[in-house]
Short mmCIF file of C-alpha atoms in Angstrom, two decimals:
data_model
loop_
_atom_site.label_atom_id
_atom_site.label_comp_id
_atom_site.label_asym_id
_atom_site.label_seq_id
_atom_site.Cartn_x
_atom_site.Cartn_y
_atom_site.Cartn_z
CA MET V 38 65.06 17.41 40.86
CA SER V 39 64.48 16.69 37.00
CA PHE V 40 61.23 16.08 35.51
CA LEU V 41 63.15 14.42 32.25
CA GLY V 42 61.70 11.09 31.36
CA ASN V 43 59.02 9.11 29.46
CA TRP V 44 55.87 9.64 30.42
CA TRP V 45 54.14 6.84 32.41
CA ARG V 46 52.14 4.17 30.72
CA GLY V 47 50.38 1.79 33.43
CA GLY V 48 47.65 2.39 35.35
CA ALA V 49 48.28 3.48 39.25
CA PRO V 50 46.14 1.40 41.70
CA LYS V 51 42.64 2.36 41.28
CA TYR V 52 41.46 2.87 45.08
CA GLU V 53 37.93 3.05 46.21
CA PHE V 54 37.07 4.60 49.43
CA ASP V 55 34.08 5.68 51.52
CA SER V 56 33.23 9.37 51.38
CA GLY V 57 31.19 9.05 54.17
CA GLY V 58 28.21 8.90 53.07
CA ALA V 59 27.49 12.58 53.03
CA SER V 60 24.82 13.88 50.03
CA TYR V 61 25.66 17.43 50.87
CA VAL V 62 28.43 20.17 49.60
CA VAL V 63 30.74 22.74 51.04
CA GLU V 64 31.83 24.95 48.57
CA LEU V 65 35.14 26.78 49.90
CA THR V 66 34.91 30.31 48.75
CA LYS V 67 36.54 33.25 50.11
CA ARG V 68 33.99 34.20 52.62
CA ASN V 69 34.49 31.13 54.04
CA PRO V 70 38.10 29.42 53.16
CA VAL V 71 38.56 26.94 55.90
CA VAL V 72 37.43 23.56 57.30
CA SER V 73 38.66 22.03 60.37
CA LEU V 74 39.05 18.25 59.13
CA SER V 75 40.02 16.85 62.58
CA LYS V 76 36.54 18.75 64.19
CA GLN V 77 34.19 16.67 61.55
CA GLY V 78 36.04 13.91 62.43
CA ALA V 79 37.83 13.06 59.25
CA ALA V 80 41.23 13.31 60.28
CA SER V 81 41.60 9.77 59.50
CA GLY V 82 41.09 7.15 56.66
CA HIS V 83 41.67 8.95 53.20
CA LEU V 84 40.93 12.04 51.58
CA ARG V 85 40.38 11.84 47.96
CA VAL V 86 40.66 14.92 46.06
CA ASN V 87 39.35 15.35 42.47
CA LEU V 88 39.99 17.33 39.80
CA HIS V 89 37.12 17.63 36.78
CA TRP V 90 37.20 19.70 33.63
CA GLN V 91 35.94 20.22 30.31
CA MET V 92 37.21 21.02 26.75
CA ARG V 93 34.87 23.21 25.61
CA SER V 94 34.37 26.55 24.32
CA SER V 95 32.89 29.35 26.58
CA ASP V 96 30.07 30.46 24.22
CA LEU V 97 29.08 26.93 22.79
CA GLY V 98 26.13 27.04 25.84
CA GLU V 99 25.16 30.63 24.65
CA ARG V 100 24.88 29.40 21.21
CA GLY V 101 22.65 26.84 22.02
CA GLY V 102 20.63 28.96 24.71
CA ARG V 103 20.10 31.73 21.53
CA ARG V 104 18.38 28.61 19.56
CA THR V 105 16.30 27.88 22.23
CA SER V 106 15.17 31.50 22.48
CA SER V 107 14.68 31.46 18.49
CA LEU V 108 12.92 28.03 18.64
CA LEU V 109 10.33 30.00 21.29
CA ARG V 110 9.63 32.70 18.99
CA HIS V 111 9.80 30.96 15.88
CA PRO V 112 8.12 27.32 16.61
CA GLY V 113 8.15 26.52 12.90
CA ARG V 114 11.86 26.31 12.57
CA LEU V 115 11.90 23.18 14.91
CA PHE V 116 11.43 21.25 11.73
CA LYS V 117 14.20 23.01 9.75
CA PRO V 118 17.53 21.49 9.92
CA GLU V 119 20.35 23.85 11.62
CA VAL V 120 22.94 24.99 9.07
CA VAL V 121 26.24 24.14 9.88
CA GLN V 122 28.49 26.69 9.87
CA ALA V 123 32.04 26.54 8.25
CA GLN V 124 33.60 28.86 10.72
CA GLY V 125 33.18 29.27 14.29
CA PRO V 126 34.45 29.09 17.60
CA ALA V 127 36.70 25.79 18.36
CA VAL V 128 36.75 23.32 21.16
CA VAL V 129 39.32 24.92 23.67
CA LYS V 130 41.71 22.04 23.59
CA ILE V 131 43.51 21.86 27.44
CA ASP V 132 45.37 19.61 29.38
CA LEU V 133 45.00 20.35 33.04
CA ASP V 134 47.02 18.43 35.46
CA LEU V 135 46.26 17.84 39.64
CA ALA V 136 49.56 17.87 41.70
CA CYS V 137 50.64 18.16 45.14
CA MET V 138 53.64 19.46 46.95
CA TYR V 139 54.21 17.94 50.02
CA GLU V 140 56.51 18.91 53.08
CA LEU V 141 56.79 16.28 55.83
CA LYS V 142 57.25 16.63 59.57
CA ASP V 143 60.98 15.17 59.11
CA GLY V 144 61.87 17.85 56.71
CA THR V 145 61.24 15.66 53.40
CA LYS V 146 60.17 17.68 50.68
CA GLY V 147 59.01 16.69 47.10
CA VAL V 148 56.02 16.48 44.47
CA VAL V 149 53.28 14.24 43.43
CA GLN V 150 52.85 14.71 39.77
CA PRO V 151 51.92 13.09 36.09
CA LEU V 152 55.45 14.60 34.64
CA GLY V 153 58.33 12.70 35.31
CA ASN V 154 56.45 9.81 36.67
CA PHE V 155 56.05 11.50 40.30
CA LEU V 156 52.97 9.44 41.50
CA GLY V 157 53.81 8.78 44.98
CA GLU V 158 53.05 6.13 47.63
CA LEU V 159 49.71 5.78 49.43
CA ASN V 160 51.04 3.57 52.35
CA ALA V 161 54.52 5.17 52.57
CA PRO V 162 55.93 8.25 52.24
CA PRO V 163 54.75 10.80 51.18
CA TYR V 164 51.25 8.95 51.44
CA VAL V 165 49.76 10.95 48.77
CA GLN V 166 49.10 9.15 45.27
CA LEU V 167 47.99 9.94 42.07
CA SER V 168 45.72 7.79 40.38
CA GLY V 169 46.64 8.80 36.93
CA ASP V 170 46.33 11.07 34.05
CA ASP V 171 43.42 12.60 31.89
CA ARG V 172 44.18 14.61 28.89
CA PHE V 173 40.99 14.79 27.36
CA GLY V 174 38.28 16.01 30.39
CA SER V 175 36.76 12.73 30.99
CA PRO V 176 34.18 12.67 33.60
CA SER V 177 36.32 10.86 35.89
CA GLY V 178 39.21 13.49 35.73
CA GLU V 179 42.26 13.15 38.12
CA THR V 180 42.18 12.03 41.83
CA LEU V 181 44.97 12.30 44.45
CA TYR V 182 44.50 10.34 47.15
CA ILE V 183 45.83 11.33 50.90
CA ASN V 184 46.20 8.74 53.92
CA MET V 185 45.40 10.58 56.84
CA ASP V 186 46.20 7.50 59.33
CA HIS V 187 49.76 9.18 58.60
CA ARG V 188 48.79 12.68 59.38
CA ASP V 189 51.55 13.10 62.06
CA GLU V 190 53.88 12.63 59.94
CA ILE V 191 52.16 15.14 57.45
CA LYS V 192 53.22 19.04 57.77
CA ARG V 193 51.72 20.23 54.94
CA LEU V 194 50.40 19.63 51.36
CA LEU V 195 49.71 22.06 48.58
CA ILE V 196 47.39 20.64 46.00
CA PHE V 197 47.34 22.74 42.53
CA VAL V 198 46.70 22.44 38.79
CA TYR V 199 48.61 23.36 35.77
CA ILE V 200 48.18 23.75 32.39
CA TYR V 201 50.48 21.45 30.82
CA ASP V 202 48.89 22.12 27.01
CA GLY V 203 46.63 24.23 25.76
CA THR V 204 45.01 27.84 25.81
CA PRO V 205 45.79 29.51 29.42
CA ALA V 206 42.01 29.95 30.18
CA PHE V 207 41.14 28.27 33.56
CA ASP V 208 37.54 30.12 33.15
CA ARG V 209 36.62 28.55 30.29
CA THR V 210 37.59 24.76 31.48
CA HIS V 211 34.93 24.81 34.02
CA ALA V 212 37.16 23.09 36.34
CA VAL V 213 35.98 21.74 40.06
CA VAL V 214 38.28 20.80 42.67
CA THR V 215 36.39 18.13 45.12
CA LEU V 216 37.63 16.77 48.36
CA TYR V 217 35.81 13.59 49.73
CA PRO V 218 36.58 13.18 53.42
CA SER V 219 36.23 10.02 55.33
CA THR V 220 33.19 11.51 56.85
CA GLY V 221 31.47 14.60 56.66
CA PRO V 222 30.40 16.90 53.78
CA ARG V 223 32.14 17.00 50.64
CA MET V 224 34.40 20.55 49.87
CA GLU V 225 34.37 21.98 46.34
CA ILE V 226 36.51 24.57 44.75
CA ARG V 227 35.84 25.89 41.67
CA LEU V 228 38.37 27.51 39.32
CA ASP V 229 35.92 30.09 37.51
CA GLU V 230 37.59 33.19 37.92
CA ARG V 231 39.09 35.50 34.97
CA ALA V 232 42.64 35.03 35.20
CA PRO V 233 44.19 35.31 31.46
CA GLN V 234 47.47 33.91 30.83
CA ALA V 235 47.61 32.21 34.21
CA ARG V 236 49.54 28.76 33.53
CA SER V 237 48.94 27.38 37.09
CA CYS V 238 46.75 27.65 40.43
CA ALA V 239 47.01 26.84 44.07
CA ILE V 240 44.03 25.19 44.96
CA PHE V 241 44.24 24.82 48.53
CA MET V 242 46.12 24.20 51.54
CA LEU V 243 46.16 21.08 54.01
CA GLU V 244 48.02 22.00 57.35
CA ASN V 245 48.65 19.93 60.21
CA THR V 246 49.28 22.90 62.98
CA LYS V 247 48.80 22.20 66.62
CA ASP V 248 47.51 18.63 66.24
CA GLU V 249 44.26 20.19 64.13
CA LEU V 250 44.22 19.39 60.17
CA THR V 251 42.50 22.09 58.35
CA VAL V 252 41.72 22.72 54.68
CA ARG V 253 42.54 26.04 53.42
CA ARG V 254 41.40 27.47 50.27
CA GLU V 255 44.13 29.31 48.02
CA VAL V 256 43.02 29.64 44.59
CA LYS V 257 46.08 31.61 43.36
CA TYR V 258 46.89 31.97 39.79
CA VAL V 259 50.37 32.71 38.56
CA TYR V 260 51.66 33.02 35.04
CA GLY V 261 54.27 30.26 35.83
CA PHE V 262 54.18 26.78 36.47
CA GLN V 263 55.28 24.89 39.39
CA ALA V 264 58.40 26.73 40.54
CA GLU V 265 56.63 30.14 40.72
CA LEU V 266 53.97 28.09 43.14
CA ASP V 267 57.49 26.89 45.06
CA ARG V 268 58.51 30.27 45.21
CA LEU V 269 55.36 32.03 46.36
CA TYR V 270 54.93 29.32 49.14
CA GLY V 271 58.67 28.92 49.99
CA TRP V 272 59.03 25.32 49.32
CA GLY V 273 62.50 25.22 48.37
CA LEU V 274 62.91 22.71 45.61
CA GLN V 275 65.02 22.08 42.52
CA TRP V 276 62.85 22.41 39.28
CA GLY V 277 63.54 21.25 35.55
CA ARG V 278 61.54 20.85 32.51
CA GLY V 279 59.59 17.68 31.53
CA TYR V 280 57.57 16.74 29.17
CA LYS V 281 54.52 13.91 28.39
CA SER V 282 54.78 11.03 25.26
CA LYS V 283 52.33 11.90 22.58
CA VAL V 284 49.24 10.12 22.58
#
């Protein structure tokens, strides 16, 4: 499959779904990597997956912390203007993309991602749809919607993130992937591990095995892009180079 083509400029339908009303969050970690959606009654309705990240320097907070500490020791400096440095750490400009490889029970395989305008369908195969593309780390981030009412047609979904543009530094993006099931608590997966030069990361796998839907944390960083994740998980798709239009 080829990803050559113009970047989709339109607005995908914006869906608003009930997240079950749960106010608490479960963080999926290495020690606790698996949650059963079936057992918590969330194997129906819609599963919303949100990626939130920020373009910022890893040491901006440290600089602010040093200034606060200095003011505590020298309160008189509060009334002096801060010297603006001509040189210093620049904001990390990174464009993260949220995406999904899917495999249905009938053998259909493919990808939902911004590149190539593969935005998916919510009420038709693959029952996964991307809301749009966030290039600037906005508060709303990027969101995938999964129609769990068609769970019997879904075999597995691999949700992943790749750095389309910018310095490969996942730990400096403060990226968080949050899952909002139809019922039960939200689930969070943080991408805060140091993985120098990694361009992509498998976030979690949603699998339908023995009539049970489970979410399993992956957080596996790779140095390549979709094709390398494909080989790692045995998807067997054909990949080509793709670009976004300039903004």
